[in-house]
mmCIF file of C-alpha atoms in Angstrom:
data_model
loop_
_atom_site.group_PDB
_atom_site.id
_atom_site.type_symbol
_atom_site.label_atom_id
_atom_site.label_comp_id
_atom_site.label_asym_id
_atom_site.label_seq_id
_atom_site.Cartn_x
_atom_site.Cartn_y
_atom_site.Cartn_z
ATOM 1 C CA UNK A 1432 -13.255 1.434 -16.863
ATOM 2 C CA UNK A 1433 -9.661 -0.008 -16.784
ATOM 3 C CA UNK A 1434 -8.434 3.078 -15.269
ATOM 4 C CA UNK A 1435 -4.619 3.907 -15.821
ATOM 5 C CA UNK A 1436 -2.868 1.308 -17.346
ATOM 6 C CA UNK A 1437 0.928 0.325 -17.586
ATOM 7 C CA UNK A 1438 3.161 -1.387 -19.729
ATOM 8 C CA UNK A 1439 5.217 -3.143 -19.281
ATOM 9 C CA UNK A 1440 5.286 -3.931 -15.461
ATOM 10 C CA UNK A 1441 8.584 -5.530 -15.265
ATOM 11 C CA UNK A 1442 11.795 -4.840 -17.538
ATOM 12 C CA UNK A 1443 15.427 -4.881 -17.456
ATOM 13 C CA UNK A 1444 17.208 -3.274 -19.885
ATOM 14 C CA UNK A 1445 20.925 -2.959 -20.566
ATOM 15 C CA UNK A 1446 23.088 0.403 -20.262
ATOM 16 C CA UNK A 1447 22.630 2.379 -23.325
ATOM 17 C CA UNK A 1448 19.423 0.853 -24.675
ATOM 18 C CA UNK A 1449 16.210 2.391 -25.311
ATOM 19 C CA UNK A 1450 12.311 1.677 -24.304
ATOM 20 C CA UNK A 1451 9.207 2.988 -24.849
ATOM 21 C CA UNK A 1452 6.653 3.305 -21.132
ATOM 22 C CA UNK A 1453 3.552 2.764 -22.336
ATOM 23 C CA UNK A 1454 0.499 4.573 -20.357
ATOM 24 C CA UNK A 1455 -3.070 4.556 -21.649
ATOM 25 C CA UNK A 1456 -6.342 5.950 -19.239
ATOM 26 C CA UNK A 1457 -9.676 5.291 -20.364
ATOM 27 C CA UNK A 1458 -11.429 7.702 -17.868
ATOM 28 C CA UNK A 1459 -11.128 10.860 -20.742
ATOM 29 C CA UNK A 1460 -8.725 12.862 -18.375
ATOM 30 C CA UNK A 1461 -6.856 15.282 -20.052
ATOM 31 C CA UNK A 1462 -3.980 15.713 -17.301
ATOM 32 C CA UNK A 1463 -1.666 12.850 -17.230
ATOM 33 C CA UNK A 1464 1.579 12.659 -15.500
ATOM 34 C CA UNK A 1465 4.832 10.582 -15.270
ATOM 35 C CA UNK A 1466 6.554 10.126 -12.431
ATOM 36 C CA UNK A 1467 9.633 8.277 -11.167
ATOM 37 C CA UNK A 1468 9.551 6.310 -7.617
ATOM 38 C CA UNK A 1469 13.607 5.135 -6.078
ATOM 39 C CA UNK A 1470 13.642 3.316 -3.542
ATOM 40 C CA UNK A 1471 12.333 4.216 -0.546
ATOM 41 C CA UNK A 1472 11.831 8.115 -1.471
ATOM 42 C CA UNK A 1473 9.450 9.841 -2.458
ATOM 43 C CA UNK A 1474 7.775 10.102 -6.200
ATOM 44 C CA UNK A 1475 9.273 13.143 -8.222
ATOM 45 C CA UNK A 1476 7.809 14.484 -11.596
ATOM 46 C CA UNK A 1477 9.860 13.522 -14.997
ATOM 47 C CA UNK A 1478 6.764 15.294 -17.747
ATOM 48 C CA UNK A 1479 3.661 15.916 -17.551
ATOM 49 C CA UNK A 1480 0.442 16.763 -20.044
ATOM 50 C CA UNK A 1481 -2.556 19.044 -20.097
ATOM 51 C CA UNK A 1482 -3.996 17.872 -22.757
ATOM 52 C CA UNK A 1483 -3.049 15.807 -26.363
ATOM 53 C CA UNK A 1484 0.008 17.685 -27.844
ATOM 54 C CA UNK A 1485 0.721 19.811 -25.017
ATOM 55 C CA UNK A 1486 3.503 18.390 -22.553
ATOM 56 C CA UNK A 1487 5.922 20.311 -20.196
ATOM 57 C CA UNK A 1488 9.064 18.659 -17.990
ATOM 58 C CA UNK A 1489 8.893 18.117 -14.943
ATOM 59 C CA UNK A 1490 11.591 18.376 -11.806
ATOM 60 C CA UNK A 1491 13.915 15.325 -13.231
ATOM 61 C CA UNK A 1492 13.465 15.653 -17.281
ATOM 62 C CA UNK A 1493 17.177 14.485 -18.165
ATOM 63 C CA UNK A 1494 17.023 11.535 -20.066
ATOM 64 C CA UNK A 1495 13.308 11.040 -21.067
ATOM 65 C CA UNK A 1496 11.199 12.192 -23.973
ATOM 66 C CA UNK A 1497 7.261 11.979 -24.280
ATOM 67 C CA UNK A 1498 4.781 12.777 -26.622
ATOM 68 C CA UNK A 1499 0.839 12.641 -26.308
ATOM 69 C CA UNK A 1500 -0.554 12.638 -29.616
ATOM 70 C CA UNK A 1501 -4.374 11.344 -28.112
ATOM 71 C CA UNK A 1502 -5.705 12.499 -24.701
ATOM 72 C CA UNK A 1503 -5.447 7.896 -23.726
ATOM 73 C CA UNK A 1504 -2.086 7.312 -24.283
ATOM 74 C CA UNK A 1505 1.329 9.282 -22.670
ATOM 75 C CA UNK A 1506 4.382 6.993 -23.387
ATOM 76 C CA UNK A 1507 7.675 7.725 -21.893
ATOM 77 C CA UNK A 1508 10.626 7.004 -23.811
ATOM 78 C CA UNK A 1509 14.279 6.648 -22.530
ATOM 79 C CA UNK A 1510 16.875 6.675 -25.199
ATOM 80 C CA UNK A 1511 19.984 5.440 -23.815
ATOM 81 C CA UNK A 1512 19.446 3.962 -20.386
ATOM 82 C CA UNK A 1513 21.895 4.279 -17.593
ATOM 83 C CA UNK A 1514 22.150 2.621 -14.274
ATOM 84 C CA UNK A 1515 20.755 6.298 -12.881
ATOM 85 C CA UNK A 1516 17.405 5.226 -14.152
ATOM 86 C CA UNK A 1517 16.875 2.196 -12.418
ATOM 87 C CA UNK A 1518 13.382 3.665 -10.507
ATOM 88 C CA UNK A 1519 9.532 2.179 -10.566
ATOM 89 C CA UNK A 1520 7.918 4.607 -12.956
ATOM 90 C CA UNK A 1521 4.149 5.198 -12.534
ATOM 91 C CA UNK A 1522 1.708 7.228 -15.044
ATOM 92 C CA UNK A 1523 -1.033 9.119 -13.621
ATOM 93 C CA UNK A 1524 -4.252 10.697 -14.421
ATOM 94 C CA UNK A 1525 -6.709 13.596 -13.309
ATOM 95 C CA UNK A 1526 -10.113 14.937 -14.705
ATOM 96 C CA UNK A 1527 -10.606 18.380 -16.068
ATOM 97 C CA UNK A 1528 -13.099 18.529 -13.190
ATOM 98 C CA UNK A 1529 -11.043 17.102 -10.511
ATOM 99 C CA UNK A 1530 -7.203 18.140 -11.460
ATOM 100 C CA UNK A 1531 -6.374 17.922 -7.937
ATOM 101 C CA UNK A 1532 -6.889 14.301 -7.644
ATOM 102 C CA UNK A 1533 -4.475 12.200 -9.442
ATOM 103 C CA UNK A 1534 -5.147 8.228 -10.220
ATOM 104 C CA UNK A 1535 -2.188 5.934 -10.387
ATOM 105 C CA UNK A 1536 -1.717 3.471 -12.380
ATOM 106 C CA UNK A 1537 0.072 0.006 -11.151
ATOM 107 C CA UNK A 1538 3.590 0.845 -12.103
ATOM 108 C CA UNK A 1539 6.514 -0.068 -13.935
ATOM 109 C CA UNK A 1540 9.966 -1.447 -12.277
ATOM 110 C CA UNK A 1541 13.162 -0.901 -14.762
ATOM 111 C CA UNK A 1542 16.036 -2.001 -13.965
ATOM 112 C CA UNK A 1543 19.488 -1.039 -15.726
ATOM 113 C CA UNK A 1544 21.977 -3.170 -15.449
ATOM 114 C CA UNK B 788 10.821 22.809 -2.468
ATOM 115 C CA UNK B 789 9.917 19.198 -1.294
ATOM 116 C CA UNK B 790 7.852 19.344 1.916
ATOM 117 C CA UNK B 791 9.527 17.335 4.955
ATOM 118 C CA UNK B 792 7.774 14.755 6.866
ATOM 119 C CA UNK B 793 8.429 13.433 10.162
ATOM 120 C CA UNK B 794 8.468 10.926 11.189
ATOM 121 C CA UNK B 795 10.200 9.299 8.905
ATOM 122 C CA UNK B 796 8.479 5.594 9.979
ATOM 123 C CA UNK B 797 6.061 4.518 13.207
ATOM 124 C CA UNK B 798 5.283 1.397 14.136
ATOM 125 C CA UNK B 799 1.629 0.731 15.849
ATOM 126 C CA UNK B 800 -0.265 -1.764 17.478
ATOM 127 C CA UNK B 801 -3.893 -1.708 16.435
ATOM 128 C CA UNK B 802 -5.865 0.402 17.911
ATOM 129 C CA UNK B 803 -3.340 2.739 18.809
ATOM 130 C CA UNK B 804 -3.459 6.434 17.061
ATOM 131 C CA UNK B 805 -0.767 8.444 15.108
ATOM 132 C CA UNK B 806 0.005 11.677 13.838
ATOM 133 C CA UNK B 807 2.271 12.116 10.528
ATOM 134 C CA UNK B 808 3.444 16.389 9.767
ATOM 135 C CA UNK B 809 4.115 17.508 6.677
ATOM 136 C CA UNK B 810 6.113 20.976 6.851
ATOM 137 C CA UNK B 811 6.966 23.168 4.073
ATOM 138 C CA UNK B 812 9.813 25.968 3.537
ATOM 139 C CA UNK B 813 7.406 28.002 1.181
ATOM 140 C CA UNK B 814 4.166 29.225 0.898
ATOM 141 C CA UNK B 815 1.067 26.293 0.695
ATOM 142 C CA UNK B 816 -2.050 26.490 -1.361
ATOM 143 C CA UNK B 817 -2.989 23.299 -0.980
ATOM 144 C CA UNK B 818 -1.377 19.961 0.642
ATOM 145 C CA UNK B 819 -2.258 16.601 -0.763
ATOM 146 C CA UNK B 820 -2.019 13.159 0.889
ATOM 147 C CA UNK B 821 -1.471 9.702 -0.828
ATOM 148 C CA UNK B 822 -1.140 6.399 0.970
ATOM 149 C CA UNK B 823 0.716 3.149 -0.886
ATOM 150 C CA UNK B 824 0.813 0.180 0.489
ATOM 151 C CA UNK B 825 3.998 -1.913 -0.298
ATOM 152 C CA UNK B 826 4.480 -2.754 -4.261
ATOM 153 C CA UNK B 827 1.274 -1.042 -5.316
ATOM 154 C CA UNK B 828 0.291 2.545 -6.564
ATOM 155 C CA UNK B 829 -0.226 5.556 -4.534
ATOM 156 C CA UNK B 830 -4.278 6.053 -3.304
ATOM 157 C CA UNK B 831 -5.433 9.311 -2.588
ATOM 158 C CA UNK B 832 -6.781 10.102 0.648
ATOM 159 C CA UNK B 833 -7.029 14.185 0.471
ATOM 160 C CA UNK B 834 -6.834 17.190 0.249
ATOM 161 C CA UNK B 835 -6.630 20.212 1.841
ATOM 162 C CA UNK B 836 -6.762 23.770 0.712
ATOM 163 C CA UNK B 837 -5.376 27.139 2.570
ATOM 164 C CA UNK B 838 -7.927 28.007 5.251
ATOM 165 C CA UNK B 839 -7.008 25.904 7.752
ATOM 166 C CA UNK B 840 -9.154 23.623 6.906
ATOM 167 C CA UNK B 841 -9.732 19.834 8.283
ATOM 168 C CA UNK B 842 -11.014 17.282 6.447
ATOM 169 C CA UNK B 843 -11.613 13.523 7.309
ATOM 170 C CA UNK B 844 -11.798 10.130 5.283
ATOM 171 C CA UNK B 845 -13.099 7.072 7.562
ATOM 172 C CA UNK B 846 -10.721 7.462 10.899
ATOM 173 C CA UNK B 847 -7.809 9.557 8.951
ATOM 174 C CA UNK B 848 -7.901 13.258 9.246
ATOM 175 C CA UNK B 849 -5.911 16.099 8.423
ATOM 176 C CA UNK B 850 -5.449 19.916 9.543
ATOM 177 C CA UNK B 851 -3.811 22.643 7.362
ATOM 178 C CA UNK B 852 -2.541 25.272 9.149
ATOM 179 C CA UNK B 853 -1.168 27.890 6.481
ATOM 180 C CA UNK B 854 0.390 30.560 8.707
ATOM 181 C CA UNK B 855 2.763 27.663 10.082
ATOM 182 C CA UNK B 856 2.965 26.048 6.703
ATOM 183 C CA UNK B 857 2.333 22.874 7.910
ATOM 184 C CA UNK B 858 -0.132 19.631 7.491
ATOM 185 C CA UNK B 859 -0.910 17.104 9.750
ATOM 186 C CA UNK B 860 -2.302 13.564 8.912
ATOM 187 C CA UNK B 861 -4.286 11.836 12.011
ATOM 188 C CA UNK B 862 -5.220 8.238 12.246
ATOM 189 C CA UNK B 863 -7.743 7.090 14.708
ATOM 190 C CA UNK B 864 -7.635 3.461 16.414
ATOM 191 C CA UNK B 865 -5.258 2.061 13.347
ATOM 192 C CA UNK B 866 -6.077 -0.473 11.471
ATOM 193 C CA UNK B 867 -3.952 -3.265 9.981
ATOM 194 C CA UNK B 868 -5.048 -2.026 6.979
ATOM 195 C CA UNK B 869 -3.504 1.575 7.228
ATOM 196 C CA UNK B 870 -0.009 -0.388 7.192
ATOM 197 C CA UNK B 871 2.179 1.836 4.242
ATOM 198 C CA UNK B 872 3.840 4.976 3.317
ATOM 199 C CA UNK B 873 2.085 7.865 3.727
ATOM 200 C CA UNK B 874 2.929 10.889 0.933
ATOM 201 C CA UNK B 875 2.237 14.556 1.447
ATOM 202 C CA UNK B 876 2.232 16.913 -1.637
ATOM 203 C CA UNK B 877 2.429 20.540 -1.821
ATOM 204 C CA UNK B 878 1.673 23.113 -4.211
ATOM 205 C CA UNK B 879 2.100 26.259 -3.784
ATOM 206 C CA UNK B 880 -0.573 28.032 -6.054
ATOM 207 C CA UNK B 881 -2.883 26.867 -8.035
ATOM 208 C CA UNK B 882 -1.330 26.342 -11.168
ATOM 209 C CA UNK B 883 1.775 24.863 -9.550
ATOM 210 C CA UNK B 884 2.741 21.216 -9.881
ATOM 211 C CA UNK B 885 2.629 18.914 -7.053
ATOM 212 C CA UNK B 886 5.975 18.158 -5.313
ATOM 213 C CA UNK B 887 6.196 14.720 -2.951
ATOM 214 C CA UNK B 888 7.706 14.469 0.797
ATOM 215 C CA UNK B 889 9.862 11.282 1.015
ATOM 216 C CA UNK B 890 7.354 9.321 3.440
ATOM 217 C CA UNK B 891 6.678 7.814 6.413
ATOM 218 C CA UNK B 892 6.345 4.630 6.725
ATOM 219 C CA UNK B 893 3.538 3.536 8.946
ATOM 220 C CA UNK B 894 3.421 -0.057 10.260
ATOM 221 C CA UNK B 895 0.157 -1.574 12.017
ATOM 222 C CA UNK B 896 0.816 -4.786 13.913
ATOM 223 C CA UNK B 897 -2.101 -6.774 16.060
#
């Protein structure tokens, strides 16, 4: 297994354009997660999914969208990027059996410039 | 909501052992502790359900204690490789979603 997967890991983007986060796990978890890392704090929840086409915000929604139409794959979008959203976004993972356990995957770093 | 940690960052020689809190201004069902070393993802090391219960992993252990609403990480004789930022999560039932401390940063040296 590849585990949780990210893409991309590196991206700058300019204020007011849009990306797509992309997250796939191969384990056959059905709770994923995003969440957003700034520098030297802590990690703090943007969505999160129980399962394909079910998601829910998190504590810092504004500005994000996601969608999980399969129970691999969680993307993240941000529509108009602002400076604000600079951050290291990771995706994350847990098993039905296990939901208190969360796998990380390696990470994205945007920057906004 | 957001537990608070203290210290904010130690510095060790090996060997040497260290105790990281985790304190919370509402009720805990369950506390939850993630190490990341620098520039990777967070690991999981635990977790710990109301009880006050302890659990270990290798040298690192950790006590709940719910009436004080508080978790404590312990690491025995440190090892270089326990250098990075510990997280502590808390829920506070079940169902609830997991909400991060900011970290401390823990530094091993020889």
């Amino acid at each position: 297994n590849a585990g949780v997967t990210q893409t991309p890991k590196f991206r700058i983007l300019k204020i007011g354009q849009s990306m797509t986060l992309q997250c796939t796990q191969d384990m056959n978890h059905n709770y994923m997660y995003w969440y957003r890392q700034d520098p030297g704090m802590g990690l703090k929840l943007i969505y999160y999914s129980v399962g394909a086409g079910i998601t829910d915000k998190g504590e810092v929604p504004n500005g994000y969208n996601v969608s999980r139409s399969t129970t691999e794959d969680f993307p993240l979008r941000l529509e108009l990027a602002a400076p604000s959203q600079t951050s290291v976004y990771f995706c994350a993972s847990s098993p039905p059996t296990d939901r208190e356990t969360q796998y990380f995957g390696p990470g994205t770093r945007l920057l906004v410039l | 909501q957001q537990p608070v940690q203290s210290p904010q960052a130690v510095i060790l020689r090996e060997g040497e052992d260290a105790v990281i809190n985790c304190s919370s201004s509402k009720a805990l069902y369950s506390v939850h502790w993630y190490r990341q070393k620098h520039g990777e993802a967070p690991v999981f090391l635990m977790i710990l359900l109301k009880g006050g219960e302890q659990k270990g992993h290798e040298k690192i252990s950790a006590s709940f204690n719910e009436k004080k609403q508080q978790s404590s990480l312990y690491l025995t004789a440190s090892q270089l490789s326990y250098s990075g930022t510990y997280f502590c999560g808390r829920k506070g039932t079940s169902g609830s979603r997991l909400t991060f401390g900011e970290g401390t940063q823990l530094t091993v040296n020889p």
